[in-house]
Tab-separated table of N, CA and C in Angstrom:
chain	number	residue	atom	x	y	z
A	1	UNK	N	1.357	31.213	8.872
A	1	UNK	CA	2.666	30.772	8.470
A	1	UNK	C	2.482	29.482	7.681
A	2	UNK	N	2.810	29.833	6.474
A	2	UNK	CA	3.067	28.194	5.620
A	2	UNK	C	4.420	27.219	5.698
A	3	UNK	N	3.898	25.947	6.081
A	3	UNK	CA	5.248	25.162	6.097
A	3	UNK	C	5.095	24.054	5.250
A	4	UNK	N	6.023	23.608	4.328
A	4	UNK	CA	6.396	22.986	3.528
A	4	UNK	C	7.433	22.401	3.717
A	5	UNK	N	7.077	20.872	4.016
A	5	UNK	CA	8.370	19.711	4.355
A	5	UNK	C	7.948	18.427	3.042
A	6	UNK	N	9.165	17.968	3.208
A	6	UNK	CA	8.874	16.374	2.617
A	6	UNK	C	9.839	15.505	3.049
A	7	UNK	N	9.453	13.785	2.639
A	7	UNK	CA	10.612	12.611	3.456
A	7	UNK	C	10.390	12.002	2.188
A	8	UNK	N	11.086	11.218	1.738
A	8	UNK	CA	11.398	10.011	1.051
A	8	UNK	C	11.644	8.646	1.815
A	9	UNK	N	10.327	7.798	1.768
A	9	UNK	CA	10.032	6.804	2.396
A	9	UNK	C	10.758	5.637	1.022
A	10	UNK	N	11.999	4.732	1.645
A	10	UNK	CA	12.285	4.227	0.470
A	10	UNK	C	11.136	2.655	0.382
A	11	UNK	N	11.163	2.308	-0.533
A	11	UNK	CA	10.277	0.337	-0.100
A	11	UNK	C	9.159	0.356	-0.460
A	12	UNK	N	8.555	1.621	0.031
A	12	UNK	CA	6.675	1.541	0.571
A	12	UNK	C	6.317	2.482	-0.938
A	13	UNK	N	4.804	1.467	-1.038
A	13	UNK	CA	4.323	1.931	-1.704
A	13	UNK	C	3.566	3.301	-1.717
A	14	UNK	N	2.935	4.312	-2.522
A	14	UNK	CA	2.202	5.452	-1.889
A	14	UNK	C	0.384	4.832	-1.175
A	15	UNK	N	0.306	3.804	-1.981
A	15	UNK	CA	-1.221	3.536	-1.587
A	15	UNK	C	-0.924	2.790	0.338
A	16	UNK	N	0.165	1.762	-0.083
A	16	UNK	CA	0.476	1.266	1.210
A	16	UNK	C	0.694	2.982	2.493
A	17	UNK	N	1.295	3.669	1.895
A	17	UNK	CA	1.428	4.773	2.820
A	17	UNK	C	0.726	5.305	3.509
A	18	UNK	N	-0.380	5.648	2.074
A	18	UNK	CA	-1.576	6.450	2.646
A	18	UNK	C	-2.764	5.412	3.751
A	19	UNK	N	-2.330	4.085	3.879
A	19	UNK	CA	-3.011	3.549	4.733
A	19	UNK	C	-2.609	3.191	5.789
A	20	UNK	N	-1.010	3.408	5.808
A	20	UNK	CA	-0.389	3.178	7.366
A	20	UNK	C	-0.962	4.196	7.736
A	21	UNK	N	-0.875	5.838	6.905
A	21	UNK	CA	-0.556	7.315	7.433
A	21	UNK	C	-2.146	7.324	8.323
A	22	UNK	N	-3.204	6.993	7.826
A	22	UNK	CA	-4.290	7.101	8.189
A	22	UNK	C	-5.056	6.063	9.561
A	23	UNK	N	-4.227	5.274	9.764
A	23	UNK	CA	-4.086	4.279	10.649
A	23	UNK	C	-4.108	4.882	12.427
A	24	UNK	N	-4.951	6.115	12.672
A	24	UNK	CA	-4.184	6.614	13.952
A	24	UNK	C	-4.749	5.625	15.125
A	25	UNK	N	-3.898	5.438	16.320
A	25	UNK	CA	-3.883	4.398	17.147
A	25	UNK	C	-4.401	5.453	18.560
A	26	UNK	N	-4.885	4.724	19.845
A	26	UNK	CA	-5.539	5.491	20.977
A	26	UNK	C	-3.862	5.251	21.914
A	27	UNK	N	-3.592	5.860	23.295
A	27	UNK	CA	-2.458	5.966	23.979
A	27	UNK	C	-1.361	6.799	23.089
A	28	UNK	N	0.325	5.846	23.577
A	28	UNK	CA	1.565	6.787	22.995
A	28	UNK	C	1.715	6.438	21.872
A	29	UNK	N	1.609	5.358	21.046
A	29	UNK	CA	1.972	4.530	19.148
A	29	UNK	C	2.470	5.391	18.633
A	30	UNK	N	1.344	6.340	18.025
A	30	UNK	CA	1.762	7.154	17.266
A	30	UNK	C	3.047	8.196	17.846
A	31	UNK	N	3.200	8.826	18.589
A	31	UNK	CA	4.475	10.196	18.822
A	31	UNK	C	5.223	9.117	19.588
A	32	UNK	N	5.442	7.909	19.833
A	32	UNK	CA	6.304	7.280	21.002
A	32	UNK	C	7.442	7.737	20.615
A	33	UNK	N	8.102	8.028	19.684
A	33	UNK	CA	9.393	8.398	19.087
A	33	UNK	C	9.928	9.743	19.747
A	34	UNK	N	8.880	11.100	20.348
A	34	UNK	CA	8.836	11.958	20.187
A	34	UNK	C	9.671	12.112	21.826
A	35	UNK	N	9.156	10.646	22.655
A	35	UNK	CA	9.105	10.494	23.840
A	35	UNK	C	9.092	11.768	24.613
A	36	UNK	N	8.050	12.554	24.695
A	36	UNK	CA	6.888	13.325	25.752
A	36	UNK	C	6.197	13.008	26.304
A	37	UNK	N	5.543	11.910	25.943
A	37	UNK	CA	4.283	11.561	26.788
A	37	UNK	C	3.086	12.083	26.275
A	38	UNK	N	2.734	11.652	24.699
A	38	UNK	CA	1.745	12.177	24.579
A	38	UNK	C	0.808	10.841	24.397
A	39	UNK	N	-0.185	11.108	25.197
A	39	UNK	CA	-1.592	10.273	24.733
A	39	UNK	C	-3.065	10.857	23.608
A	40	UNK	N	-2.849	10.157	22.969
A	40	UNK	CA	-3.910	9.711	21.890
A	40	UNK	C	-5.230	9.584	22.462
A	41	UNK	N	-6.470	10.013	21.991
A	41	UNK	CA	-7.455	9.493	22.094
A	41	UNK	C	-8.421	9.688	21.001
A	42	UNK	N	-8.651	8.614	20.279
A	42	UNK	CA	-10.190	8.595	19.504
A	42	UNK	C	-11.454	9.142	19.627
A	43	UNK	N	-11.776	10.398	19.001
A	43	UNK	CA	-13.163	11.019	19.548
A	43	UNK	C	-14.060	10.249	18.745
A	44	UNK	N	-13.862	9.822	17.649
A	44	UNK	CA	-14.993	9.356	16.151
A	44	UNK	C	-14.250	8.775	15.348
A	45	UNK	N	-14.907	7.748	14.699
A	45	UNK	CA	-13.547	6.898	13.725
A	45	UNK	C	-14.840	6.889	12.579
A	46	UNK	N	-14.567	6.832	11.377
A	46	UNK	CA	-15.474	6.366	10.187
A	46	UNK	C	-14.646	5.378	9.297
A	47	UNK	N	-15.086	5.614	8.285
A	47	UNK	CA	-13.424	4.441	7.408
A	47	UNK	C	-13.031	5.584	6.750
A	48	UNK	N	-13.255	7.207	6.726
A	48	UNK	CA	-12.790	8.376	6.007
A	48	UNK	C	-12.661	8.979	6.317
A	49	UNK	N	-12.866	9.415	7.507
A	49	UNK	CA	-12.425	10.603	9.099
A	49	UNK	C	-12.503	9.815	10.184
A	50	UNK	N	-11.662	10.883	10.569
A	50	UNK	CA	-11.584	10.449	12.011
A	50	UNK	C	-10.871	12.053	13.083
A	51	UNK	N	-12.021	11.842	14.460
A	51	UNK	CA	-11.334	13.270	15.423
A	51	UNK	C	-10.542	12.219	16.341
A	52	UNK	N	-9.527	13.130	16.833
A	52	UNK	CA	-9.067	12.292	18.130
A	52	UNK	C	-8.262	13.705	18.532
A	53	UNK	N	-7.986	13.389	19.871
A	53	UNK	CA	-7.137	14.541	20.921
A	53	UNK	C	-5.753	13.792	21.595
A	54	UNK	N	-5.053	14.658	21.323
A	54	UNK	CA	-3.422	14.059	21.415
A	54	UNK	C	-3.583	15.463	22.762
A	55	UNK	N	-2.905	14.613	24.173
A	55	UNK	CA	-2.498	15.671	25.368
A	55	UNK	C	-1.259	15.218	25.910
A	56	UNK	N	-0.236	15.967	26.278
A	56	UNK	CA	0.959	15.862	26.504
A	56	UNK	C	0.604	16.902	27.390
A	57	UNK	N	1.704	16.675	28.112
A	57	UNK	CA	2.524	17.788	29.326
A	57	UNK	C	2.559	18.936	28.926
A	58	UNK	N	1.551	19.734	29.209
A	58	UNK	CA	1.936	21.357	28.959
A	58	UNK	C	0.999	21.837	27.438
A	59	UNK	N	0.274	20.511	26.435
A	59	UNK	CA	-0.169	20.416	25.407
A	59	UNK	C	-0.722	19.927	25.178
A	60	UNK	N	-2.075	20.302	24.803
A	60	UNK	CA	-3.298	19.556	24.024
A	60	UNK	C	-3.393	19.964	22.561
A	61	UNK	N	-3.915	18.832	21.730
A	61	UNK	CA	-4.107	19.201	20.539
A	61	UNK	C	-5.551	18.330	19.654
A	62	UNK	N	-6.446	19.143	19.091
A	62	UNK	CA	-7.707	18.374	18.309
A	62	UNK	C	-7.515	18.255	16.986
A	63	UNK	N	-7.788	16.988	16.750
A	63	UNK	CA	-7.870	17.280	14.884
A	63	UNK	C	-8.703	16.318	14.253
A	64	UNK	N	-9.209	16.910	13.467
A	64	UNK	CA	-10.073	15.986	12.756
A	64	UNK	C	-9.385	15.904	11.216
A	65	UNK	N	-9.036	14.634	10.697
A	65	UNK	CA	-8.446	13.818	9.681
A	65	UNK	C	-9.299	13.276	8.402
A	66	UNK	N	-9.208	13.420	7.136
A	66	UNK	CA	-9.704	12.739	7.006
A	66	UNK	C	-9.371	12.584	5.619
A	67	UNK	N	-9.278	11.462	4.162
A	67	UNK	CA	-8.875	11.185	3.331
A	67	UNK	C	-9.400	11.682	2.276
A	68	UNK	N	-8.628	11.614	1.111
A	68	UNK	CA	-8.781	12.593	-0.063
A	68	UNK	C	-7.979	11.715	-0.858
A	69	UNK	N	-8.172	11.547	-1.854
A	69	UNK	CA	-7.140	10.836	-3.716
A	69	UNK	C	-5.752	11.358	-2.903
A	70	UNK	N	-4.967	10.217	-2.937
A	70	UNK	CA	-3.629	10.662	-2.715
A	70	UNK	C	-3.012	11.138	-1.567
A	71	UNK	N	-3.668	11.789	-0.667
A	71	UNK	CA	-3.659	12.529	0.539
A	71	UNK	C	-4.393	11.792	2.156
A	72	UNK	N	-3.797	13.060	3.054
A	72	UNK	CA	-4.624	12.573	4.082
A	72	UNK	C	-4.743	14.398	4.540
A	73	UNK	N	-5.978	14.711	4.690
A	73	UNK	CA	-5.979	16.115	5.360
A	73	UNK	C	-6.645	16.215	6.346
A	74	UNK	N	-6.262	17.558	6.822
A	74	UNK	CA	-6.610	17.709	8.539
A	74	UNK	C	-7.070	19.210	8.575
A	75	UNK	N	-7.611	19.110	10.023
A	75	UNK	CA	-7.329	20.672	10.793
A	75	UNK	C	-7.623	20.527	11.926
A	76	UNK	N	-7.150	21.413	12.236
A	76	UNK	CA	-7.355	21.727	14.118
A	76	UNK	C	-6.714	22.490	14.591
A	77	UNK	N	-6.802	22.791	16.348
A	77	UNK	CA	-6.298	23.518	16.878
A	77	UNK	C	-5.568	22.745	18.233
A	78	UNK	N	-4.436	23.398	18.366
A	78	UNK	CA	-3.723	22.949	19.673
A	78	UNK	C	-3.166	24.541	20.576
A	79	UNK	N	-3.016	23.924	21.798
A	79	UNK	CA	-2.011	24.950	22.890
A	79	UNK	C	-1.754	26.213	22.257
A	80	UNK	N	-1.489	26.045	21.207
A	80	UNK	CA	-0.320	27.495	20.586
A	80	UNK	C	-0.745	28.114	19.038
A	81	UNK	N	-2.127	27.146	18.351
A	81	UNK	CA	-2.459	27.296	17.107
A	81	UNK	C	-3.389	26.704	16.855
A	82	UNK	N	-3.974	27.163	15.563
A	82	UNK	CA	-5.064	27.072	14.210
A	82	UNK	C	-4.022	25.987	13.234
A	83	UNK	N	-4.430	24.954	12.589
A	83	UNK	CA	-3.789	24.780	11.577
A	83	UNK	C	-5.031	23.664	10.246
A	84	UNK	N	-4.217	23.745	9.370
A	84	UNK	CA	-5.226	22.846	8.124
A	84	UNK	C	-4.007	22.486	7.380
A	85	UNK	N	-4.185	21.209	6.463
A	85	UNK	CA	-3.731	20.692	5.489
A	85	UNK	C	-3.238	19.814	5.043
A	86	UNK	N	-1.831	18.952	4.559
A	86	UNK	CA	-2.406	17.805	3.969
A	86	UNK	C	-0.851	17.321	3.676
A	87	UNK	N	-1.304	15.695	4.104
A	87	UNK	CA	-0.077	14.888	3.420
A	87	UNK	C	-0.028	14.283	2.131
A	88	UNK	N	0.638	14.880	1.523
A	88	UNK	CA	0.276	13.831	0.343
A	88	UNK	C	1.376	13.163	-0.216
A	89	UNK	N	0.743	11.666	-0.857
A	89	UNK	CA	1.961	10.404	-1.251
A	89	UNK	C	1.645	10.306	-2.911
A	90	UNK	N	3.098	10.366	-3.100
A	90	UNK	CA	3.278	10.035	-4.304
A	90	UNK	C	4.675	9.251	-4.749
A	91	UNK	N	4.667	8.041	-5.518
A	91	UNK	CA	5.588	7.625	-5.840
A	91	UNK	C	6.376	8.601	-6.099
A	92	UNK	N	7.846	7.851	-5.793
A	92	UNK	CA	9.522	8.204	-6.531
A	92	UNK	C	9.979	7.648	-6.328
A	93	UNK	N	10.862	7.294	-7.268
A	93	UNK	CA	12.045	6.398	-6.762
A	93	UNK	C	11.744	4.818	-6.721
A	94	UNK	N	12.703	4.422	-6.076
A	94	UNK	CA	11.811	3.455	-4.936
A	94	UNK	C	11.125	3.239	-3.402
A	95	UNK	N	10.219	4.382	-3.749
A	95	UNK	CA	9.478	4.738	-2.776
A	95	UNK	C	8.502	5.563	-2.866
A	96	UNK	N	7.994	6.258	-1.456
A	96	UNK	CA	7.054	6.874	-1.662
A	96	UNK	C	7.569	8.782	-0.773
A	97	UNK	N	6.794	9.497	-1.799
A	97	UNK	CA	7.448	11.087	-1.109
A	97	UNK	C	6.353	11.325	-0.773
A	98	UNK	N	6.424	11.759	0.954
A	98	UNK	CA	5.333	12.342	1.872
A	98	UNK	C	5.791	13.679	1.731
A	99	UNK	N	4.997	14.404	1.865
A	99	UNK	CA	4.929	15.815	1.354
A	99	UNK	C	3.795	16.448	2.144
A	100	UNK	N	4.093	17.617	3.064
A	100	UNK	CA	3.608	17.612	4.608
A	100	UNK	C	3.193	19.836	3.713
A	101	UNK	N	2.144	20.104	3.492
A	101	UNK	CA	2.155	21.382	3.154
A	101	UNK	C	0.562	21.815	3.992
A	102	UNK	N	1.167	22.507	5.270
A	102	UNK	CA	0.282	23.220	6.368
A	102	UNK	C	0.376	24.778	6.219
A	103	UNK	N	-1.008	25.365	6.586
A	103	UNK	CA	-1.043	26.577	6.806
A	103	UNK	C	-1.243	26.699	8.423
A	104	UNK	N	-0.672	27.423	9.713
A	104	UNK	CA	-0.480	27.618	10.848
A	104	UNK	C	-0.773	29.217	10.917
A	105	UNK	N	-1.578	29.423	11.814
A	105	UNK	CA	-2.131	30.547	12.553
A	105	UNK	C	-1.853	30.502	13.809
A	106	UNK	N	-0.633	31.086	14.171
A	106	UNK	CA	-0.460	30.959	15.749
A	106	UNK	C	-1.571	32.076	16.714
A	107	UNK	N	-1.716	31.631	17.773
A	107	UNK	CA	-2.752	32.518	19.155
A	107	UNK	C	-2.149	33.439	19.311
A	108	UNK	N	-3.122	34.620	19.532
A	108	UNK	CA	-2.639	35.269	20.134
A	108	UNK	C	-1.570	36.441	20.220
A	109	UNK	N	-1.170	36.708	21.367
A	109	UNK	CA	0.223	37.058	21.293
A	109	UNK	C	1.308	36.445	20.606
A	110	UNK	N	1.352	34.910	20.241
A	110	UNK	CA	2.053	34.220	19.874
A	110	UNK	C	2.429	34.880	18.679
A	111	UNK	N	1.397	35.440	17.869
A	111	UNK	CA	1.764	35.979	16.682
A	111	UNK	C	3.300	37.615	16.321
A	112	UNK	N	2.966	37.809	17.512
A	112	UNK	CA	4.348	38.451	17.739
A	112	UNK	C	5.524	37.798	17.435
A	113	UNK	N	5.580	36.576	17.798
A	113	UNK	CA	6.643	36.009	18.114
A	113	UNK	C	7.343	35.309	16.345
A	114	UNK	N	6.675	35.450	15.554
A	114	UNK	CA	6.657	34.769	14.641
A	114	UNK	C	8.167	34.082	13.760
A	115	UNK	N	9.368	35.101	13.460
A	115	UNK	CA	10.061	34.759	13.583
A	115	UNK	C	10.930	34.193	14.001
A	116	UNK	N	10.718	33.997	15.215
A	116	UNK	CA	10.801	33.157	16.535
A	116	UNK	C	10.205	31.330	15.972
A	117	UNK	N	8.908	31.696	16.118
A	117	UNK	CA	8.146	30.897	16.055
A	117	UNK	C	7.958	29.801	14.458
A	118	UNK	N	8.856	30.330	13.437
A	118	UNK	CA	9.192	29.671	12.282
A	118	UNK	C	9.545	28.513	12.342
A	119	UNK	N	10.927	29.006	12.506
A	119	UNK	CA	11.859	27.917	12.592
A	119	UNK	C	11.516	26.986	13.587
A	120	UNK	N	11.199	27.159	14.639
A	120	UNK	CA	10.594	26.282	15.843
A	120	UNK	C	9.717	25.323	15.264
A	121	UNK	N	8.453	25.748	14.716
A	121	UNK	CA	7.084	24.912	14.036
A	121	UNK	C	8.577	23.664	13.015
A	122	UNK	N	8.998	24.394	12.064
A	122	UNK	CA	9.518	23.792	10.809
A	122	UNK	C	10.379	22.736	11.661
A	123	UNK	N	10.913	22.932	12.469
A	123	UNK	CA	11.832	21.900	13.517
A	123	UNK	C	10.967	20.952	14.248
A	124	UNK	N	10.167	21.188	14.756
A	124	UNK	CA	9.045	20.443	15.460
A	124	UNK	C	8.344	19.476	14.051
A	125	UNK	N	7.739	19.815	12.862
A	125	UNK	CA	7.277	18.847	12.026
A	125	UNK	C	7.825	18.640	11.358
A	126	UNK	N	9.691	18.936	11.132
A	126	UNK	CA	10.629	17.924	10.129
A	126	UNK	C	11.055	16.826	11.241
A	127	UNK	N	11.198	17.167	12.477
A	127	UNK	CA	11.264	15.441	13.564
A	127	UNK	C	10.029	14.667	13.382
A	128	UNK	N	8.707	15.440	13.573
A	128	UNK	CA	7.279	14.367	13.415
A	128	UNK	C	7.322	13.813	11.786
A	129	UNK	N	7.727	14.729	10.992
A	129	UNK	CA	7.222	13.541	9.829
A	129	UNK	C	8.557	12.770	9.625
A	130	UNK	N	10.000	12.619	9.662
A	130	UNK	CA	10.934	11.796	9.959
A	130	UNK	C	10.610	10.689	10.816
A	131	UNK	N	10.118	10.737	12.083
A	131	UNK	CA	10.088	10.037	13.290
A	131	UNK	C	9.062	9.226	12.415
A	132	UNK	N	7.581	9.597	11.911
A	132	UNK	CA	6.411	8.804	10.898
A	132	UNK	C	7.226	8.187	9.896
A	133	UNK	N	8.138	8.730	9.089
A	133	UNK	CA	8.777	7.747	8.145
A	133	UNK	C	9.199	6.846	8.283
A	134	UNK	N	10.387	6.940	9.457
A	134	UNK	CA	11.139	5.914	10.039
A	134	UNK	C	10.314	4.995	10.370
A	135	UNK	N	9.281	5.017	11.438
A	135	UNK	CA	8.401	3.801	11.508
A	135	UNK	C	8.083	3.151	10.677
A	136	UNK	N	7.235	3.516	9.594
A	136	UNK	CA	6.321	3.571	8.427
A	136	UNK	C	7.602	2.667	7.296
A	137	UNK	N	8.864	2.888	7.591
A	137	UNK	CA	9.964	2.659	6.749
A	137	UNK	C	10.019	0.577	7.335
A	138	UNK	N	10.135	0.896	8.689
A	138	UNK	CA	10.419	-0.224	9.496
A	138	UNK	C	9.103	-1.274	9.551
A	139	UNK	N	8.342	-0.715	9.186
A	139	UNK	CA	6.967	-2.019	9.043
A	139	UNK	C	7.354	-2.396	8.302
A	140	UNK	N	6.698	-1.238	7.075
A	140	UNK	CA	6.280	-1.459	5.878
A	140	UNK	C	7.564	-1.827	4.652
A	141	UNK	N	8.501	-0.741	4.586
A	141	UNK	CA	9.206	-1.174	3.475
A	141	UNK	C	10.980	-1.482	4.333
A	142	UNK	N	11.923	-0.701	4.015
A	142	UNK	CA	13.215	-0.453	4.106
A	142	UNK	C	13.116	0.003	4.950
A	143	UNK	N	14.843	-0.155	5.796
A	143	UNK	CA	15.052	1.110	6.996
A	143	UNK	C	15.484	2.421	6.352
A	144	UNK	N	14.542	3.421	7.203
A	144	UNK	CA	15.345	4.896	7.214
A	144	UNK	C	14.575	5.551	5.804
A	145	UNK	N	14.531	7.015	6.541
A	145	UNK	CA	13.862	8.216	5.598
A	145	UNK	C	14.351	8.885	5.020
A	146	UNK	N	14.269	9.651	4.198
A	146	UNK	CA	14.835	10.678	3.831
A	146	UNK	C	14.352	11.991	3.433
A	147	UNK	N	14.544	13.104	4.570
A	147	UNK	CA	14.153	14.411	4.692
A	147	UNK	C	14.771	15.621	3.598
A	148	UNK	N	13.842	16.129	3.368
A	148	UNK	CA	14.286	17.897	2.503
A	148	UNK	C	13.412	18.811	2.802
């Protein structure tokens, strides 16, 4: 399943972006917004990848990160999926457009479920990359994101 989101971060620059975006922290920092309870942990840090394991209640997830011109890309697998791919910043406006384009392979049986399972994923990472803007908005530039 391909998903394709984007936010409009107003203030922030794209270079400033791509170095908050890549910034991942150990404990809740990063999802505190999400408030689940997920903890962070650092498997390997370089200054151009990095693995770490995010576990929540009911959910684990691995990914290894790592930077590209413009971007930040990933892959891994969690609880319910396979996934790969990439944020990428580019000026607009006055700001910067994060632009979130994943390919998802759900487990399993899960794959039955798929229509089901669409809209769910697309709902689950238009709150995570909103919830990242908003922060990212509140350091770095202006308040507040803007999702499409």
């Amino acid at each position: 399943m391909r998903v394709r989101l984007s936010t409009l971060v107003p203030g922030v620059a794209p270079e400033a972006a791509l170095a908050w975006w890549f910034d991942f922290h150990e404990g809740a920092t990063d999802h505190d917004f999400l408030g689940v309870g997920v903890r962070r942990r650092i498997l390997a840090r370089s200054e151009a990848e990095v693995e770490m394991e995010d576990r929540a209640p009911l959910f684990r997830e691995r990914v290894r990160a790592w930077r590209e011109p413009g971007a930040v890309a990933f892959e891994g697998s969690n609880t319910v999926s396979r996934f790969r791919g990439a944020y990428r910043f580019t000026a607009e406006a006055d700001g910067t457009r994060i632009a979130l384009d994943a390919e998802i392979d759900l487990r399993g049986a899960l794959r039955l479920g798929l229509p089901v399972a669409r809209p769910l994923a697309r709902a689950i990472l238009r709150r995570d990359l909103e919830g990242h803007g908003e922060e990212m908005a509140r350091e770095l530039g202006q308040a507040g994101s803007q999702t499409r």
